XYZ file of C-alpha atoms in Angstrom:
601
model
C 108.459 -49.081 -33.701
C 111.427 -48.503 -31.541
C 112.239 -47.903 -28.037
C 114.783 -47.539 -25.529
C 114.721 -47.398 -22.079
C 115.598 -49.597 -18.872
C 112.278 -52.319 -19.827
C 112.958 -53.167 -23.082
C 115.994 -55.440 -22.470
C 113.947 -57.298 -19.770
C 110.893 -57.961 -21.841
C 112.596 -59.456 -24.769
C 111.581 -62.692 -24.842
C 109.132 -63.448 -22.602
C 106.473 -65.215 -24.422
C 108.964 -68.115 -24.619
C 109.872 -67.693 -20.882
C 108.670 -70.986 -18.726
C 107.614 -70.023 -15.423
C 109.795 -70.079 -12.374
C 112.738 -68.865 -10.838
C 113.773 -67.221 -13.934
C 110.672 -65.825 -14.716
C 110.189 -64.208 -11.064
C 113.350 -62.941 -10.996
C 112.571 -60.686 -14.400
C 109.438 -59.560 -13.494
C 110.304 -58.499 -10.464
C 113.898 -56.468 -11.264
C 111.191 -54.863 -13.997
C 109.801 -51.450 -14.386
C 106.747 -52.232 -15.753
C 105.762 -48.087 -17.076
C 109.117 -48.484 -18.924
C 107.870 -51.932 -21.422
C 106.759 -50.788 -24.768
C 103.904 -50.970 -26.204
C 104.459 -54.111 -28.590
C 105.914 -55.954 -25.243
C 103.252 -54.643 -22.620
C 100.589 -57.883 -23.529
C 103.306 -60.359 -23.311
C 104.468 -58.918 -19.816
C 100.714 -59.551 -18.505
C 100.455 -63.084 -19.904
C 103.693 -63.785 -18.375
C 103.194 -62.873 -14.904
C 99.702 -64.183 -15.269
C 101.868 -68.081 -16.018
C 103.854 -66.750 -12.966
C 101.113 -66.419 -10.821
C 99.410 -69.888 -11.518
C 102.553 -71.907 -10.828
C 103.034 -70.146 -7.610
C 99.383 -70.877 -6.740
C 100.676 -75.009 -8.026
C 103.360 -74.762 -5.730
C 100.714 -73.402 -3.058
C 98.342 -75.959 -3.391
C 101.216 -78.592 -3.335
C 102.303 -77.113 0.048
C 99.234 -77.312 1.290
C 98.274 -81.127 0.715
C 101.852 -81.810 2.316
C 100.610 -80.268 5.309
C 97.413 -82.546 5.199
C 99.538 -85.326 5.099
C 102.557 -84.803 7.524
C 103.097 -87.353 10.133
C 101.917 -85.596 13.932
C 104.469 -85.222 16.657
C 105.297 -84.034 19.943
C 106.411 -80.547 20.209
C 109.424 -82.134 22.498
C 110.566 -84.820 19.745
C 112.481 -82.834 17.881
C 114.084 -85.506 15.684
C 110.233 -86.378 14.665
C 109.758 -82.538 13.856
C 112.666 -83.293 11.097
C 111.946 -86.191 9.910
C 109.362 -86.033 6.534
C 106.716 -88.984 7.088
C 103.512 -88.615 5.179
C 100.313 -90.468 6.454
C 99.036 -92.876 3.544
C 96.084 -90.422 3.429
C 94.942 -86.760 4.691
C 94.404 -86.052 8.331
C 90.844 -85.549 9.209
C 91.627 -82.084 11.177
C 94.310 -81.012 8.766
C 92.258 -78.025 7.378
C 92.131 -76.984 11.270
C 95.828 -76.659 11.138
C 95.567 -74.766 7.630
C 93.277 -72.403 9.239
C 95.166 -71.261 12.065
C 98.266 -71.173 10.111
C 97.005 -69.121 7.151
C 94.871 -67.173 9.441
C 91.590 -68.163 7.161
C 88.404 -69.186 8.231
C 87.399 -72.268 9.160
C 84.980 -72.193 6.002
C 87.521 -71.442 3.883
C 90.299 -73.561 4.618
C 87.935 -76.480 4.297
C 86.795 -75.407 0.999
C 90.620 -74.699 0.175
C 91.859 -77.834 1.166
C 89.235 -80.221 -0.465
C 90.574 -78.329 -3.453
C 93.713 -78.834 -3.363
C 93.247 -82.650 -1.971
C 91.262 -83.050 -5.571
C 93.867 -81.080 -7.684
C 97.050 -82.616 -6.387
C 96.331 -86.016 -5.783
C 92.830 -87.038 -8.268
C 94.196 -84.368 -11.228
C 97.933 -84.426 -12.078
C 97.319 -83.552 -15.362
C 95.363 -80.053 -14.208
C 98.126 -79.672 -11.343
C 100.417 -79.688 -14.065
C 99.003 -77.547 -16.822
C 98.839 -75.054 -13.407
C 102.210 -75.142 -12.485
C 103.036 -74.577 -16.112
C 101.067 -71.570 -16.613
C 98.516 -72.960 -18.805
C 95.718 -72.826 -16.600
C 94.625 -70.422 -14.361
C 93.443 -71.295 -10.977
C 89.574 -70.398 -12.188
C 89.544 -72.976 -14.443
C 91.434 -75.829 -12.295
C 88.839 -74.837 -9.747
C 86.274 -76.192 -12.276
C 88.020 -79.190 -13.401
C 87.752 -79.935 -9.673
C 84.012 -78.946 -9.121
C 82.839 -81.038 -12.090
C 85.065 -84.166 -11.916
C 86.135 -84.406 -8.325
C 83.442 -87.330 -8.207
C 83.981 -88.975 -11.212
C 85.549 -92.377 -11.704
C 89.518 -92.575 -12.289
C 88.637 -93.394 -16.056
C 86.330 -90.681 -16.701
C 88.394 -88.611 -15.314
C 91.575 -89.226 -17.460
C 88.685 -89.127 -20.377
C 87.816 -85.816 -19.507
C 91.409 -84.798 -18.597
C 92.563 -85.764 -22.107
C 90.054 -84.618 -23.841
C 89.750 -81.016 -22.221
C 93.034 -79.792 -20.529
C 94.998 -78.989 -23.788
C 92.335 -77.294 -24.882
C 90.607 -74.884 -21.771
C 94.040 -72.907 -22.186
C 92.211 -71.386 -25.469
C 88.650 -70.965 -23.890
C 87.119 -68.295 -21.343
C 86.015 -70.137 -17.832
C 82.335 -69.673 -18.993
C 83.189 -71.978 -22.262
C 85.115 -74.972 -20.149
C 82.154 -74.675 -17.845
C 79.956 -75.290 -20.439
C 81.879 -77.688 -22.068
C 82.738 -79.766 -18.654
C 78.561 -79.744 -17.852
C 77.683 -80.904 -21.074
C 80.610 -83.938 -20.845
C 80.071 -85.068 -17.359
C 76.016 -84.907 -17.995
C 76.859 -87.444 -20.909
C 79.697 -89.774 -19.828
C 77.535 -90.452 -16.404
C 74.005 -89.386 -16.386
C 73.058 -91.262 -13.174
C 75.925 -89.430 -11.365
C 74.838 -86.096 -13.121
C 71.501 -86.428 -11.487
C 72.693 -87.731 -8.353
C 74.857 -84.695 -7.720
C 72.273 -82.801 -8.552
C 70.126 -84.316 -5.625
C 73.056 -83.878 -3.492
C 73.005 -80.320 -3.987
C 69.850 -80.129 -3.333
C 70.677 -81.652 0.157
C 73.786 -79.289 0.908
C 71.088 -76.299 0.167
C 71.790 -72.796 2.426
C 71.846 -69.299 2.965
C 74.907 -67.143 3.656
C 75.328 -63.831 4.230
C 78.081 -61.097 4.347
C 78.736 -57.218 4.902
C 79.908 -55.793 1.657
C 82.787 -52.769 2.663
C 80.078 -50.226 2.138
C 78.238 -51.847 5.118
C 75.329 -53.098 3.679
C 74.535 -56.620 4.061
C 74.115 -59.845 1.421
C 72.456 -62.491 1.845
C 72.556 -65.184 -0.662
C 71.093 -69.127 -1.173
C 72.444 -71.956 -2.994
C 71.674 -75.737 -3.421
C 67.856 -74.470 -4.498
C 65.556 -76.339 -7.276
C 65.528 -74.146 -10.377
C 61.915 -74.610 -10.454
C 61.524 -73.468 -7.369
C 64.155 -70.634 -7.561
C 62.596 -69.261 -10.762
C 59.296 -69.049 -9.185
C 60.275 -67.594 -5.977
C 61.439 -65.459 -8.311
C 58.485 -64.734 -10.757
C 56.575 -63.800 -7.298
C 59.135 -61.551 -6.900
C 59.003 -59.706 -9.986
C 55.302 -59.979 -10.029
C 54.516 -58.518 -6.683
C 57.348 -55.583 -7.901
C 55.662 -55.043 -10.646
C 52.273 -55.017 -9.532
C 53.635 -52.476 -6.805
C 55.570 -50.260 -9.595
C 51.689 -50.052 -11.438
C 50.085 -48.415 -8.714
C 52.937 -45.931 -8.268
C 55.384 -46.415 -6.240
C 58.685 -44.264 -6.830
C 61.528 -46.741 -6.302
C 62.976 -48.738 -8.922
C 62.123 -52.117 -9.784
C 65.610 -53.427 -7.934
C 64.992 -51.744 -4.953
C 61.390 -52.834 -4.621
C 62.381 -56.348 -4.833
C 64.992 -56.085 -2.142
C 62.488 -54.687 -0.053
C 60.032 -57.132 -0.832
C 62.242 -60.474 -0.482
C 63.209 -59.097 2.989
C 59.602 -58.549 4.287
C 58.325 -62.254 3.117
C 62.008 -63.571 5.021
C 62.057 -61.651 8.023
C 58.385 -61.884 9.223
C 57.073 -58.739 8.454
C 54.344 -59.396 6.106
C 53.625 -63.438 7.724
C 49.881 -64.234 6.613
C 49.997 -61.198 4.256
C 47.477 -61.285 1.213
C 48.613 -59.622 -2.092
C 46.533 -57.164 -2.050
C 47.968 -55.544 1.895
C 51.103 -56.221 0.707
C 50.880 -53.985 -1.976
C 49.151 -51.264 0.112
C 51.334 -51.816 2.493
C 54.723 -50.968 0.301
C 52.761 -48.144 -0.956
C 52.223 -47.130 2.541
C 55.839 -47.344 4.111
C 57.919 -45.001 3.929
C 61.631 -46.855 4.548
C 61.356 -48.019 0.447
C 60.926 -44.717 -0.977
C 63.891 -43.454 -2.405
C 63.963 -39.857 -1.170
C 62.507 -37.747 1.260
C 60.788 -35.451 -1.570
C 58.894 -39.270 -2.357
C 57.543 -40.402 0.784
C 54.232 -39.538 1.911
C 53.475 -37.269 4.285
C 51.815 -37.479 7.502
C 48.430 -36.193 7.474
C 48.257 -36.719 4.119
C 45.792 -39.181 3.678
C 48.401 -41.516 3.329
C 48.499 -45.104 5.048
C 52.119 -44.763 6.124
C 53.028 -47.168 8.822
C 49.983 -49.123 8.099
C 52.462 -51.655 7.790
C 53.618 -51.298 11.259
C 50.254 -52.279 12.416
C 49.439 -56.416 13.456
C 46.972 -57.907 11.027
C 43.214 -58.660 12.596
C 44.065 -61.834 12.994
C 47.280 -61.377 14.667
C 48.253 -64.061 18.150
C 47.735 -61.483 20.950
C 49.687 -63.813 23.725
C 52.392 -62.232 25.717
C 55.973 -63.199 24.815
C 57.789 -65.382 27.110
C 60.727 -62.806 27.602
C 61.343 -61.011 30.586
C 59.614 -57.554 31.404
C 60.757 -54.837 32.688
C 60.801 -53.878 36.216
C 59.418 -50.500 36.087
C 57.514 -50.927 32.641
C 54.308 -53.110 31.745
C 55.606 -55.884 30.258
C 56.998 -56.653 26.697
C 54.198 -55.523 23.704
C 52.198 -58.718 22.918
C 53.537 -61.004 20.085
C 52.212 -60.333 16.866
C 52.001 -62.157 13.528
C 54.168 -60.838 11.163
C 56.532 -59.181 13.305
C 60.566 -59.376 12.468
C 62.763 -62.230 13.688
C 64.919 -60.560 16.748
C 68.746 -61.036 16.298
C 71.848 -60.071 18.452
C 72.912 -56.602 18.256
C 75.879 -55.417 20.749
C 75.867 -51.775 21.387
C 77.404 -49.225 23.744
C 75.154 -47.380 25.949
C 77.084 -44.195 25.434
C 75.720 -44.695 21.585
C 72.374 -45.019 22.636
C 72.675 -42.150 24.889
C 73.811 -39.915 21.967
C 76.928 -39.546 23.350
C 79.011 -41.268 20.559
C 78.321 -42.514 17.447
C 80.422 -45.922 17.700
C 79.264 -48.705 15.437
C 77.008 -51.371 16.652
C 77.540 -55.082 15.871
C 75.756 -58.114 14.484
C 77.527 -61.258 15.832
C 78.634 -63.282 13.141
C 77.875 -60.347 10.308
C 80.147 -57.215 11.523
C 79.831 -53.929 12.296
C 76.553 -51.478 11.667
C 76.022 -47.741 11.584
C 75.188 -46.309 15.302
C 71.563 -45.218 13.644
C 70.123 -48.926 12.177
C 71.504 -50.083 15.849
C 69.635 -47.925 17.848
C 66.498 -48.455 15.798
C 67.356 -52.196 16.293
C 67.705 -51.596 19.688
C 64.098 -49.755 19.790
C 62.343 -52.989 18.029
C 63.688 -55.324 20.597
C 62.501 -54.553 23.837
C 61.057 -57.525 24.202
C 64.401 -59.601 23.632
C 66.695 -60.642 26.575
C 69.155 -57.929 27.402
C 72.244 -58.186 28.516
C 74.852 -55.738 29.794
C 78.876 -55.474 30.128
C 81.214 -53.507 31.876
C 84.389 -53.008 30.866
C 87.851 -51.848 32.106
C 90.124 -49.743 29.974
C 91.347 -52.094 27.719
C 87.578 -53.068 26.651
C 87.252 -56.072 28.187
C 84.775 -57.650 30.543
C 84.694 -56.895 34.581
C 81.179 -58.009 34.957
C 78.040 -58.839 33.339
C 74.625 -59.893 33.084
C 71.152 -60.009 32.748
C 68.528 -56.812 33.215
C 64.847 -56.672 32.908
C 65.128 -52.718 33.158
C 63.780 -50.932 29.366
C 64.011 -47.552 28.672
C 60.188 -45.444 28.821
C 58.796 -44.883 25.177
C 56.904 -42.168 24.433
C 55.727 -43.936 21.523
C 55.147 -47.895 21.992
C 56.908 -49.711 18.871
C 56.368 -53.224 16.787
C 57.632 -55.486 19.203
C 60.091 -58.208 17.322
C 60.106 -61.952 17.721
C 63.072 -63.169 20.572
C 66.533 -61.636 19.806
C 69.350 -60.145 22.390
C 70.729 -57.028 23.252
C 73.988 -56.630 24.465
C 74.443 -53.194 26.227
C 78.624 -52.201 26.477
C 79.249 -49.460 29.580
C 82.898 -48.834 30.440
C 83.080 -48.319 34.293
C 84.136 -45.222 34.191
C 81.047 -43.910 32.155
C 79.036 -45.739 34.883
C 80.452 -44.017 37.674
C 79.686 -40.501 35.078
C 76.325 -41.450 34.857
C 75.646 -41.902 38.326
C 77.217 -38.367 39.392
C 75.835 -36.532 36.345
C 79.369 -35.604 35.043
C 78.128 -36.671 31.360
C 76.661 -34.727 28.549
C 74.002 -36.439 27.375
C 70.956 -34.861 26.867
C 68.049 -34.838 30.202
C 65.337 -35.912 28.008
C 67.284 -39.190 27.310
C 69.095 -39.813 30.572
C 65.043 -39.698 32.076
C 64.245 -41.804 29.279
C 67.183 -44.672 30.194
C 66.945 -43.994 33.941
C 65.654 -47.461 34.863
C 68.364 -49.014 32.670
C 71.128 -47.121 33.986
C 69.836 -47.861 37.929
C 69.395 -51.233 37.761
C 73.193 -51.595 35.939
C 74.620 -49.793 38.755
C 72.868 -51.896 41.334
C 74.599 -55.119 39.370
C 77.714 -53.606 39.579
C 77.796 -52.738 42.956
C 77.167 -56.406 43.765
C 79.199 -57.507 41.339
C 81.906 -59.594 44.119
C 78.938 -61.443 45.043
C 77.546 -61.739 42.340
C 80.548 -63.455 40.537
C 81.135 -66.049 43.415
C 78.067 -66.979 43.343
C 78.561 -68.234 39.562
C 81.577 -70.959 40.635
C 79.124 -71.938 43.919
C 78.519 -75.356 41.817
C 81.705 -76.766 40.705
C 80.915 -80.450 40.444
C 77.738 -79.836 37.896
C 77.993 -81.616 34.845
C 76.628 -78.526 32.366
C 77.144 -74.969 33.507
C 73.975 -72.844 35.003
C 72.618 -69.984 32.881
C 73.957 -67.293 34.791
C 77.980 -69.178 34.292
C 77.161 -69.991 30.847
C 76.036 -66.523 30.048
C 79.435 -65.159 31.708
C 81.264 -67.379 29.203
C 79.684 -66.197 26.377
C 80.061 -62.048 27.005
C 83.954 -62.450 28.154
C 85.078 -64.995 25.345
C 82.606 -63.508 22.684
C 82.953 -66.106 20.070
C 84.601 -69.930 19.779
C 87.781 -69.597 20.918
C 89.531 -71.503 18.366
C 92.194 -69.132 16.262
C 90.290 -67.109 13.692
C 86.666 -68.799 14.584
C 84.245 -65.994 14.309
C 81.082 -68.190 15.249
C 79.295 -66.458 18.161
C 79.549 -67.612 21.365
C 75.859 -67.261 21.722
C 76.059 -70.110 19.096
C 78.149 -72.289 20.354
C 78.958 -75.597 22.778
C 79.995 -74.907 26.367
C 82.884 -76.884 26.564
C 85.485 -78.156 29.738
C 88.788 -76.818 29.382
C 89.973 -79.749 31.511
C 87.396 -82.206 30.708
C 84.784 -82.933 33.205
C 85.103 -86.852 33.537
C 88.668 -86.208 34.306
C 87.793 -83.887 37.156
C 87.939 -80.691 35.630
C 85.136 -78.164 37.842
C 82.410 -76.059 35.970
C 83.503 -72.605 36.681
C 84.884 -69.645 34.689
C 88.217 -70.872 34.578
C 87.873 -74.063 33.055
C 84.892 -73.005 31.023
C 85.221 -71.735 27.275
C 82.553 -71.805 23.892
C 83.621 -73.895 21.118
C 81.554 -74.311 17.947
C 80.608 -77.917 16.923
C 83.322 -78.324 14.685
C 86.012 -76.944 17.056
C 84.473 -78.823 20.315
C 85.019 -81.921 17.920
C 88.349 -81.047 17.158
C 90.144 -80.624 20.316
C 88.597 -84.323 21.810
C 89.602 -86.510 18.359
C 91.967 -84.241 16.288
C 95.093 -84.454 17.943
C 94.639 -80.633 19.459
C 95.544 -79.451 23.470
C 94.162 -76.850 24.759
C 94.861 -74.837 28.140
C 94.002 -72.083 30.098
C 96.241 -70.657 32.180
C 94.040 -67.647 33.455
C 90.676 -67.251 32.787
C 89.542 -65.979 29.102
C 93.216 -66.361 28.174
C 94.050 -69.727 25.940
C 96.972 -71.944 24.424
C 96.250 -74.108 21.811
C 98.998 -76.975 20.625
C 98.554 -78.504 16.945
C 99.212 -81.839 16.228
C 102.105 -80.700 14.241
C 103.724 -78.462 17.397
C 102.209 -74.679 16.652
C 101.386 -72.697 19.747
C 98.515 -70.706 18.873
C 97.450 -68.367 21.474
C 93.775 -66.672 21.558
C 91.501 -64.497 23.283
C 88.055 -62.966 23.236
C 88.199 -59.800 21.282
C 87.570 -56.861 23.364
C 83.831 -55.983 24.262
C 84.215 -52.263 23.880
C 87.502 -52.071 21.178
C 89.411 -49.069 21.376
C 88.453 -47.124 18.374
C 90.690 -44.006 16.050
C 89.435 -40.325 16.144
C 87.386 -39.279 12.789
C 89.352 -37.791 10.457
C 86.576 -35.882 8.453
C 87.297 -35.295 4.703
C 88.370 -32.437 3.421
C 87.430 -30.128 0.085
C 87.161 -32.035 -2.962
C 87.588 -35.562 -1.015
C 84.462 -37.056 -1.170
C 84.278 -39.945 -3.247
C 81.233 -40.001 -6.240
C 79.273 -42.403 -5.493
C 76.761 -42.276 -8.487
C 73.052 -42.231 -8.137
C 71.213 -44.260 -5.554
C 71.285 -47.783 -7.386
C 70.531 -49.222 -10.294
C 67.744 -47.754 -12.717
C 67.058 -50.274 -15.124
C 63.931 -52.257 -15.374
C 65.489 -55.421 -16.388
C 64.324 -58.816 -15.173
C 66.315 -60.615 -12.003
C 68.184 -62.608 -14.775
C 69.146 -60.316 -16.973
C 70.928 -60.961 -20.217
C 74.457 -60.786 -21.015
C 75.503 -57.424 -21.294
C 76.860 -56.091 -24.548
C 79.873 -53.492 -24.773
C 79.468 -50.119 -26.290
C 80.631 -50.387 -29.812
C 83.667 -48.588 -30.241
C 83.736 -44.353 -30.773
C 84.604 -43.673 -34.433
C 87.955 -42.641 -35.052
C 88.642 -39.348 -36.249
C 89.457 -38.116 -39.543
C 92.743 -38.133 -40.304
C-alpha cells in the first residue's frame, strides 16, 4: 500500500531510531492523523522509547538533587559550583517535594526509587534510558531487588534485563518472585515479615467523589479470611432477599464491621439488620416501607447490652446533654461545613480533612450524627480566611433525636457578613430552620462580639512552654493543615511547633505559633530548612539548596465558581448503578470477546 501526505516522510524509519534529541525532534514536528497505516505501530513504540529515556533522564535529575552539596542563598559562587555529598541527603525528598509540587508521600516513594535505579541498577537505568524498558517494569526490578546483595543483583540483572523487554510486567513479576524466592530464601521470608510490619490503610476520593479505602502489608491468611466472612455474610444476606448486588452488599458490610456500627453484632442481627436498612438498597422502588412490617432502622437502634454512660464531650447550653454512648455506634471524624449549607441556603461542598471535598447532603447528615463531637466555628472576611474562632457548646433542637457517633469535630464556616444577615433577618432561609439553629447562631454572635477580648486573652501567657487549648485551637482553624509546601496533613493532626524556637526565646502566641506534621517538625530542626513568619499565618521557608518557598493556610471558606448547569443532550451516561456480576472478591482473569466474524466477501 501507498501513501502520500505530510507523515509519511517523518515516519520512515523509526523502528531503527535511538531515542533522544533526534527522536523528539520527529515526533514532535509530526502529524500523527497523517502516518499510514503500516507506520502507525512503529510511531507508538517509538515515542513509547521516547518517553522512558526522558523518565531516565528524570530520575537521573532527581538523585543529583539528593546529592548536591547545601549552601547559603548569599554564596553565590557555592550555588555554581557542582559538589555532590558522598551519599543522599536525609531531607532531600523534602526539597523534591516542594520543588515538584508532590506530596510528601510521594516524593519519598519517588526518590527511594530513583536512589535504587540510578545508583544499585545501572544496568536497568540503562535499558530505561534506551527505551527498552518501561518505567513499570524498572519499578519492579527495584521493588524485588532493591535489598538484594550486589552479586545477586548483577545475577538477576544479567539474567533478566535483556529479556523483560519481550515480556508483559505481570510475566517479569512473576519471573523476578520466583528468582529472588530461590537465590535467597531467608531474605524472601524476611521481607515478607517486614511487610507485614509496614502493614496500613489508605484512603482516597476517586473524581466521582466517592471514597477508597484500601490495606496493604496484610497476612494472606488472614486477608483471605477476612475475606471469606465477607462473602459469606453477603451471601447469606443475598439468600434471604435482599435486592442489592453481591458487590454492593459487601461494601456495605466491610464498612459496618470498620466503622462501629455493628460492634458486638451476632450473625444472625447483622443479617436482619442489612435486611432492615434502608441506605443498601439500591432504589427507592426496593426499600421497605414504613409501616410495613418492616424492621427498617432497627439498625439504628443500640444493642441490649449497649454502655449507657454519657460521653465526655461538651453539651449544649440550651439542650440536655449529648445522647448517651452506645456500642456500636460510628467513629466521629472532622467534617468542615458552612453554616449557610446547613441552613439550606447553599449547597457548597463540605470537607473531610485529609480526604477532600463531600456533597452538601452526606455533610449535613454527618453533621446530624455528631452532635455529640466538639464543635467549632470560624468567621471569615471576604477573602475566606479566619477573623475569629472557637469553641461552642450551642446544638441545633431535633425534632427527632439521632444515633449519637463516637468523638469527632465539627467545624462550622460563617462569613461575617452572613452573621450580621442572620442577626437582622435579611437572609432567606427557611423559619422552621433558623428556629431550629437559633441557639447556634446566638451563641456565635455572642463570640464574635467579644472577639477583641477574646483574642488577647489567647497571647496572655507568652512564656509557657506548650500552647493552651484555646491558642492551640486558633492555630489549627487559621493555618488548617502543616504548613510545609504541599503538606496536606491536618492541622488537627499535627505538632504545635515554635516558629522561633522556644529555648531561644521565642513567646507562645499566634505569631510565632504554626502546626507541623512529625515529619516536617523534624525537618526544619535537623534538615538544613529556615523558616519565618513575618505576619501571622503568613510563612517563608529557605531550602538547604536556596529555594524560597512561601505558604499559607488555604482559605476557610474558598471562593467558589457559579454552576453552570448542563444543557440538552450533555449529560454524561453513566451506566447502571455498579457492577452486576456475582463473581467472587478475586475474580479470575478476564477473557476478551472473541472477535465478530467477518463478513462475506
Amino acid at each position: 500500500m501507498t501513501a502520500s501526505g505530510p507523515g509519511v516522510a517523518a515516519a520512515v524509519g523509526w523502528a531503527g531510531m535511538s531515542p533522544g534529541p533526534e527522536l523528539a525532534a520527529r515526533l514532535s514536528s509530526l502529524d500523527p492523523t497523517a502516518v499510514p497505516n503500516a507506520e502507525v505501530v512503529e510511531m507508538l513504540a517509538a515515542a513509547g522509547r521516547q518517553v522512558a529515556h526522558s523518565q531516565a533522564v528524570f530520575y537521573a535529575a532527581m538523585a543529583e538533587v539528593g546529592r548536591a552539596v547545601p549552601f547559603a542563598g548569599d554564596d553565590a559562587a557555592a550555588g555554581a559550583e557542582a559538589t555532590r555529598l558522598p551519599r543522599a541527603s536525609e531531607w532531600a525528598s523534602c526539597e523534591i517535594a516542594a520543588a515538584l509540587t508532590y506530596t510528601g508521600r510521594r516524593a519519598d516513594a519517588e526518590f527511594a526509587f530513583c536512589q535504587v535505579l540510578v545508583r544499585r541498577l545501572p544496568l536497568v537505568w540503562d535499558a530505561l534510558s534506551a527505551g527498552a524498558l518501561d518505567v513499570i517494569k524498572a519499578r519492579m526490578f527495584a521493588e524485588y531487588l532493591e535489598d538484594l546483595t550486589e552479586a545477586q543483583v548483577q545475577v538477576l540483572c544479567a539474567r533478566f534485563v535483556g529479556l523483560a523487554a519481550g515480556w508483559t510486567s505481570g510475566q517479569l513479576r512473576a519471573r523476578l518472585g520466583r528468582a529472588v524466592q530461590h537465590i535467597d530464601r531467608d531474605f524472601y521470608r524476611r521481607r515478607y515479615q517486614k511487610g507485614i510490619r509496614e502493614r496500613g490503610i489508605s484512603g482516597w476520593l476517586a473524581a466521582d467523589g466517592t471514597a477508597t479505602v484500601s490495606a496493604h502489608g496484610l497476612s494472606p491468611a488472614e486477608a483471605a479470611a477476612a475475606t471469606e466472612r465477607l462473602e459469606h455474610l453477603a451471601d447469606a444476606i443475598k439468600a434471604a432477599g435482599h435486592p442489592a448486588t453481591i458487590h454492593q452488599l459487601r461494601a456495605d458490610l466491610m464498612m459496618r464491621l470498620l466503622d462501629g456500627r455493628f460492634d458486638g453484632f451476632t450473625h444472625e442481627r447483622m443479617l436482619a439488620t442489612m435486611l432492615a436498612d434502608p441506605s443498601t438498597f439500591p432504589s427507592e422502588e426496593d426499600r421497605p416501607r414504613a409501616g410495613s412490617g418492616s424492621r427498617a432502622g432497627a439498625g439504628n437502634r443500640p444493642p441490649p447490652s449497649a454502655d449507657r454512660g454519657r460521653a465526655s464531650e461538651p453539651g449544649s447550653s440550651s439542650e440536655p446533654g449529648p445522647p448517651a454512648r452506645v456500642l456500636g455506634a460510628r467513629y466521629g471524624v472532622e467534617v468542615r461545613i458552612g453554616l449557610s449549607t446547613l441552613l439550606g441556603l447553599d449547597e457548597h461542598p463540605a470537607e473531610l480533612p485529609g480526604w477532600g471535598p463531600i456533597l452538601a447532603e452526606e455533610a449535613r447528615a454527618l453533621v446530624a450524627l455528631q452532635e455529640a463531637a466538639e464543635w467549632r466555628f470560624a468567621v471569615t472576611d471576604p477573602d475566606g480566611y479566619l477573623i475569629h474562632g472557637g469553641l461552642t457548646r450551642a446544638r441545633p433542637h431535633r425534632a427527632v433525636p439521632t444515633t449519637p457517633c463516637r468523638g469527632g469535630v465539627v467545624e462550622l464556616h460563617i462569613p461575617a457578613t452572613l452573621l450580621a444577615d442572620l442577626v437582622t433577618g435579611a437572609t432567606s432561609a427557611d423559619e422552621q430552620v433558623l428556629a431550629r439553629w437559633g441557639p447556634v447562631i446566638a451563641a456565635i454572635t455572642r463570640h464574635y462580639a467579644d472577639r477583641d477580648a477574646a483574642q488577647r486573652r489567647l497571647d496572655i501567657h507568652p512564656t509557657d512552654r506548650y500552647a493552651r487549648a484555646a491558642l492551640r485551637r486558633h492555630v489549627q482553624i487559621r493555618d488548617r493543615t502543616c504548613i510545609f509546601p504541599g503538606c496536606r496533613r491536618p492541622a488537627r493532626k499535627t505538632e504545635q511547633d515554635h516558629t522561633l524556637d522556644h529555648r531561644h526565646g521565642g513567646l507562645t502566641v499566634r505569631a510565632n505559633l504554626e502546626p507541623l506534621c512529625e515529619l516536617h517538625h523534624l525537618l526544619k530542626h535537623a534538615g538544613g530548612w529556615r523558616l519565618e513568619q513575618p505576619e501571622p499565618g503568613r510563612f517563608r521557608w529557605r531550602s538547604p539548596l536556596g529555594r524560597i518557598y512561601w505558604t499559607r493556610g488555604e482559605p476557610i471558606s474558598p471562593d467558589l465558581p457559579d454552576p453552570i448547569p448542563r444543557g440538552p443532550g450533555e449529560a454524561p451516561d453513566l451506566g447502571g448503578s455498579g457492577p452486576t456480576d456475582e463473581g467472587p472478591i478475586l475474580p479470575p482473569r478476564p477473557r476478551p470477546d472473541p472477535p465478530p466474524t467477518p463478513p462475506p466477501i
